[in-house]
Amino acid sequence: MLDNPHPAHVVRDPPREGEDKLAPRLTLSGISKSFPGVRALHNVSLSLYPGQVTALIGENGAGKSTLVKIMTGIYQPDAGEISIDGQATTLPSAHAAFGHGITAIHQETVLFDDLSVAENIFLGHAPRTRFGTIDWRTMRKNAREVLETMRAGHIDADTRLKDLGIANKHLVAVARAMS
C-alpha cells in the first residue's frame, strides 16, 4: 500500500471575537480511506466551526476530494469517527449528509445562466401556492433573505445569472446550498 506523499493542509480564518469558545459543528477524527493500491487518507482529523471559513489546500492526489466525499456521505471511511454537534454519527449517503445540513459546492457549479438568481437558488424546491404553482413573490423574498444572511445582498434576486461575474455566481451556488 502506497502512502500519499502530498497530504492536504487545512487553512482556517482566525476565530472572530467570542468564537473561540464555540464547539465544532462537524468533527472528523482519525479518518482513514484506502483504494486499491493507495492510502488516500490516514488518521486525518478536522473540525469545522460555525461562522468560520476553512480551506483544504494541497496538490492533486493529496486527499482533499476524498475527505470532502467522506464529509458529504459519498464515501465511507475505512476507520475513524464523524461527529455532528458532538454526537457520533454515520453519513451513509449524500442524502443523509444533506439532512444534517452538509453539502459541497464544487468549483464547477451546476447553475443555469438563463434563469434568474432566485430561480437558480430554489431550483427543484421552489415555494408553491395553494394551487401548486410557483409562488414567485415568496421565492424572490426568500432568495433575498438567503443572500442577505450570507452578506451577499448586493446580488439582485431577479438578475439573470448570465449577467453576474464568476464570483457572484459562486455566491449564488452557496445560497442554493443554504436554501
mmCIF file of C-alpha atoms in Angstrom:
data_model
loop_
_atom_site.group_PDB
_atom_site.id
_atom_site.type_symbol
_atom_site.label_atom_id
_atom_site.label_comp_id
_atom_site.label_asym_id
_atom_site.label_seq_id
_atom_site.Cartn_x
_atom_site.Cartn_y
_atom_site.Cartn_z
ATOM 1 C CA MET A 1 0.000 0.000 0.000
ATOM 2 C CA LEU A 2 1.439 3.375 -1.022
ATOM 3 C CA ASP A 3 1.162 6.300 1.372
ATOM 4 C CA ASN A 4 0.032 9.630 -0.002
ATOM 5 C CA PRO A 5 3.269 11.633 -0.480
ATOM 6 C CA HIS A 6 1.492 15.015 -0.624
ATOM 7 C CA PRO A 7 -1.042 15.337 2.204
ATOM 8 C CA ALA A 8 -3.569 18.175 2.123
ATOM 9 C CA HIS A 9 -3.387 21.041 4.576
ATOM 10 C CA VAL A 10 -6.170 22.883 6.358
ATOM 11 C CA VAL A 11 -6.254 26.670 6.451
ATOM 12 C CA ARG A 12 -8.755 28.476 8.677
ATOM 13 C CA ASP A 13 -9.765 32.042 9.273
ATOM 14 C CA PRO A 14 -8.700 33.119 12.757
ATOM 15 C CA PRO A 15 -11.656 32.893 15.127
ATOM 16 C CA ARG A 16 -13.704 36.061 15.492
ATOM 17 C CA GLU A 17 -14.138 37.566 18.933
ATOM 18 C CA GLY A 18 -16.109 35.120 21.093
ATOM 19 C CA GLU A 19 -15.946 32.296 18.523
ATOM 20 C CA ASP A 20 -13.008 30.513 20.109
ATOM 21 C CA LYS A 21 -15.413 29.149 22.741
ATOM 22 C CA LEU A 22 -17.795 27.653 20.192
ATOM 23 C CA ALA A 23 -17.880 23.910 19.761
ATOM 24 C CA PRO A 24 -17.288 22.480 16.305
ATOM 25 C CA ARG A 25 -20.407 21.587 14.301
ATOM 26 C CA LEU A 26 -18.662 18.820 12.359
ATOM 27 C CA THR A 27 -15.680 16.806 13.565
ATOM 28 C CA LEU A 28 -13.794 14.086 11.747
ATOM 29 C CA SER A 29 -11.379 12.121 13.930
ATOM 30 C CA GLY A 30 -8.840 9.540 12.805
ATOM 31 C CA ILE A 31 -10.344 9.231 9.330
ATOM 32 C CA SER A 32 -8.628 6.756 7.004
ATOM 33 C CA LYS A 33 -9.588 5.734 3.493
ATOM 34 C CA SER A 34 -7.822 3.409 1.067
ATOM 35 C CA PHE A 35 -8.410 2.483 -2.529
ATOM 36 C CA PRO A 36 -6.733 -0.395 -4.367
ATOM 37 C CA GLY A 37 -3.006 0.347 -4.263
ATOM 38 C CA VAL A 38 -3.114 3.708 -2.455
ATOM 39 C CA ARG A 39 -3.902 5.005 1.014
ATOM 40 C CA ALA A 40 -5.686 8.294 0.274
ATOM 41 C CA LEU A 41 -6.216 9.343 3.906
ATOM 42 C CA HIS A 42 -4.524 8.135 7.059
ATOM 43 C CA ASN A 43 -5.606 9.241 10.536
ATOM 44 C CA VAL A 44 -6.977 12.623 9.378
ATOM 45 C CA SER A 45 -8.744 14.869 11.853
ATOM 46 C CA LEU A 46 -10.664 18.037 11.060
ATOM 47 C CA SER A 47 -13.083 20.238 12.974
ATOM 48 C CA LEU A 48 -15.390 22.751 11.322
ATOM 49 C CA TYR A 49 -16.747 25.643 13.358
ATOM 50 C CA PRO A 50 -19.831 27.786 12.724
ATOM 51 C CA GLY A 51 -19.115 31.146 11.110
ATOM 52 C CA GLN A 52 -15.583 30.196 10.182
ATOM 53 C CA VAL A 53 -14.189 29.682 6.687
ATOM 54 C CA THR A 54 -11.985 26.626 6.282
ATOM 55 C CA ALA A 55 -9.998 25.725 3.170
ATOM 56 C CA LEU A 56 -8.429 22.397 2.222
ATOM 57 C CA ILE A 57 -5.239 23.062 0.308
ATOM 58 C CA GLY A 58 -2.963 20.555 -1.350
ATOM 59 C CA GLU A 59 -1.582 19.127 -4.543
ATOM 60 C CA ASN A 60 -3.521 16.824 -6.840
ATOM 61 C CA GLY A 61 -3.793 13.471 -5.107
ATOM 62 C CA ALA A 62 -3.432 14.950 -1.616
ATOM 63 C CA GLY A 63 -6.800 13.568 -0.443
ATOM 64 C CA LYS A 64 -8.864 16.766 -0.472
ATOM 65 C CA SER A 65 -11.672 15.377 -2.621
ATOM 66 C CA THR A 66 -11.674 12.097 -0.719
ATOM 67 C CA LEU A 67 -12.098 13.941 2.588
ATOM 68 C CA VAL A 68 -14.919 16.098 1.171
ATOM 69 C CA LYS A 69 -16.636 12.982 -0.204
ATOM 70 C CA ILE A 70 -16.460 11.396 3.246
ATOM 71 C CA MET A 71 -17.908 14.546 4.841
ATOM 72 C CA THR A 72 -20.757 14.581 2.319
ATOM 73 C CA GLY A 73 -21.629 10.873 2.580
ATOM 74 C CA ILE A 74 -20.407 9.861 -0.869
ATOM 75 C CA TYR A 75 -17.568 7.706 0.519
ATOM 76 C CA GLN A 76 -17.495 5.792 3.767
ATOM 77 C CA PRO A 77 -14.305 5.949 5.838
ATOM 78 C CA ASP A 78 -12.366 2.737 6.482
ATOM 79 C CA ALA A 79 -11.593 3.960 10.005
ATOM 80 C CA GLY A 80 -12.341 6.952 12.199
ATOM 81 C CA GLU A 81 -15.359 8.782 13.541
ATOM 82 C CA ILE A 82 -17.644 11.547 12.316
ATOM 83 C CA SER A 83 -19.441 13.706 14.884
ATOM 84 C CA ILE A 84 -22.090 16.341 14.374
ATOM 85 C CA ASP A 85 -22.619 18.709 17.292
ATOM 86 C CA GLY A 86 -20.632 16.317 19.490
ATOM 87 C CA GLN A 87 -22.727 13.246 18.625
ATOM 88 C CA ALA A 88 -21.068 10.370 16.758
ATOM 89 C CA THR A 89 -22.907 9.650 13.532
ATOM 90 C CA THR A 90 -22.616 7.927 10.191
ATOM 91 C CA LEU A 91 -23.265 9.549 6.851
ATOM 92 C CA PRO A 92 -24.255 6.576 4.675
ATOM 93 C CA SER A 93 -25.325 8.738 1.718
ATOM 94 C CA ALA A 94 -25.208 12.250 0.311
ATOM 95 C CA HIS A 95 -28.910 12.493 1.188
ATOM 96 C CA ALA A 96 -28.150 11.695 4.845
ATOM 97 C CA ALA A 97 -25.369 14.310 4.927
ATOM 98 C CA PHE A 98 -27.687 16.873 3.336
ATOM 99 C CA GLY A 99 -30.242 16.083 6.052
ATOM 100 C CA HIS A 100 -27.627 17.270 8.562
ATOM 101 C CA GLY A 101 -27.010 20.422 6.515
ATOM 102 C CA ILE A 102 -23.784 19.148 4.955
ATOM 103 C CA THR A 103 -23.219 19.743 1.271
ATOM 104 C CA ALA A 104 -20.334 20.652 -1.005
ATOM 105 C CA ILE A 105 -20.171 23.388 -3.571
ATOM 106 C CA HIS A 106 -17.823 22.347 -6.319
ATOM 107 C CA GLN A 107 -15.575 24.521 -8.434
ATOM 108 C CA GLU A 108 -17.668 23.706 -11.478
ATOM 109 C CA THR A 109 -21.124 24.702 -10.292
ATOM 110 C CA VAL A 110 -24.291 23.442 -11.959
ATOM 111 C CA LEU A 111 -26.275 26.619 -12.441
ATOM 112 C CA PHE A 112 -28.405 27.874 -15.305
ATOM 113 C CA ASP A 113 -27.389 31.134 -16.999
ATOM 114 C CA ASP A 114 -30.818 31.832 -18.493
ATOM 115 C CA LEU A 115 -32.616 31.608 -15.148
ATOM 116 C CA SER A 116 -32.751 34.331 -12.509
ATOM 117 C CA VAL A 117 -30.723 34.222 -9.309
ATOM 118 C CA ALA A 118 -33.888 33.313 -7.351
ATOM 119 C CA GLU A 119 -34.772 30.529 -9.799
ATOM 120 C CA ASN A 120 -31.266 29.077 -9.510
ATOM 121 C CA ILE A 121 -31.364 29.215 -5.707
ATOM 122 C CA PHE A 122 -34.712 27.413 -5.469
ATOM 123 C CA LEU A 123 -34.438 25.113 -8.474
ATOM 124 C CA GLY A 124 -36.178 21.862 -7.562
ATOM 125 C CA HIS A 125 -37.653 23.188 -4.325
ATOM 126 C CA ALA A 126 -39.435 26.419 -5.229
ATOM 127 C CA PRO A 127 -42.144 27.599 -2.837
ATOM 128 C CA ARG A 128 -45.639 26.790 -4.095
ATOM 129 C CA THR A 129 -49.028 28.455 -3.866
ATOM 130 C CA ARG A 130 -52.030 26.564 -2.573
ATOM 131 C CA PHE A 131 -52.815 25.782 -6.223
ATOM 132 C CA GLY A 132 -49.435 24.088 -6.731
ATOM 133 C CA THR A 133 -47.917 26.781 -8.947
ATOM 134 C CA ILE A 134 -44.622 28.505 -8.164
ATOM 135 C CA ASP A 135 -45.040 31.327 -5.657
ATOM 136 C CA TRP A 136 -42.792 33.842 -7.424
ATOM 137 C CA ARG A 137 -43.155 36.589 -4.804
ATOM 138 C CA THR A 138 -42.208 34.256 -1.950
ATOM 139 C CA MET A 139 -39.346 32.780 -3.978
ATOM 140 C CA ARG A 140 -37.834 36.224 -4.641
ATOM 141 C CA LYS A 141 -38.340 37.239 -0.991
ATOM 142 C CA ASN A 142 -36.730 34.026 0.285
ATOM 143 C CA ALA A 143 -33.851 34.390 -2.185
ATOM 144 C CA ARG A 144 -33.178 37.928 -0.927
ATOM 145 C CA GLU A 145 -33.232 36.641 2.671
ATOM 146 C CA VAL A 146 -30.741 33.860 1.926
ATOM 147 C CA LEU A 147 -28.448 36.293 0.104
ATOM 148 C CA GLU A 148 -28.683 38.818 2.968
ATOM 149 C CA THR A 149 -27.908 36.094 5.530
ATOM 150 C CA MET A 150 -24.646 35.341 3.750
ATOM 151 C CA ARG A 151 -23.817 39.030 3.274
ATOM 152 C CA ALA A 152 -24.437 38.873 -0.489
ATOM 153 C CA GLY A 153 -27.405 41.226 -0.516
ATOM 154 C CA HIS A 154 -25.774 43.184 -3.341
ATOM 155 C CA ILE A 155 -26.936 40.406 -5.700
ATOM 156 C CA ASP A 156 -30.403 41.117 -7.100
ATOM 157 C CA ALA A 157 -32.630 38.031 -6.949
ATOM 158 C CA ASP A 158 -34.240 38.993 -10.283
ATOM 159 C CA THR A 159 -30.945 39.259 -12.208
ATOM 160 C CA ARG A 160 -30.267 36.623 -14.861
ATOM 161 C CA LEU A 161 -27.323 34.520 -13.803
ATOM 162 C CA LYS A 162 -25.533 35.179 -17.116
ATOM 163 C CA ASP A 163 -25.287 38.851 -16.119
ATOM 164 C CA LEU A 164 -23.220 38.069 -12.995
ATOM 165 C CA GLY A 165 -19.466 37.681 -12.674
ATOM 166 C CA ILE A 166 -17.940 34.364 -11.690
ATOM 167 C CA ALA A 167 -17.500 35.319 -8.003
ATOM 168 C CA ASN A 168 -21.178 36.245 -7.671
ATOM 169 C CA LYS A 169 -22.189 33.060 -9.500
ATOM 170 C CA HIS A 170 -20.317 31.107 -6.830
ATOM 171 C CA LEU A 171 -22.163 33.070 -4.143
ATOM 172 C CA VAL A 172 -25.435 32.039 -5.807
ATOM 173 C CA ALA A 173 -24.239 28.397 -5.640
ATOM 174 C CA VAL A 174 -23.591 28.857 -1.902
ATOM 175 C CA ALA A 175 -27.037 30.432 -1.487
ATOM 176 C CA ARG A 176 -28.553 27.443 -3.302
ATOM 177 C CA ALA A 177 -26.847 25.072 -0.870
ATOM 178 C CA MET A 178 -28.031 27.152 2.089
ATOM 179 C CA SER A 179 -31.616 27.273 0.844
#
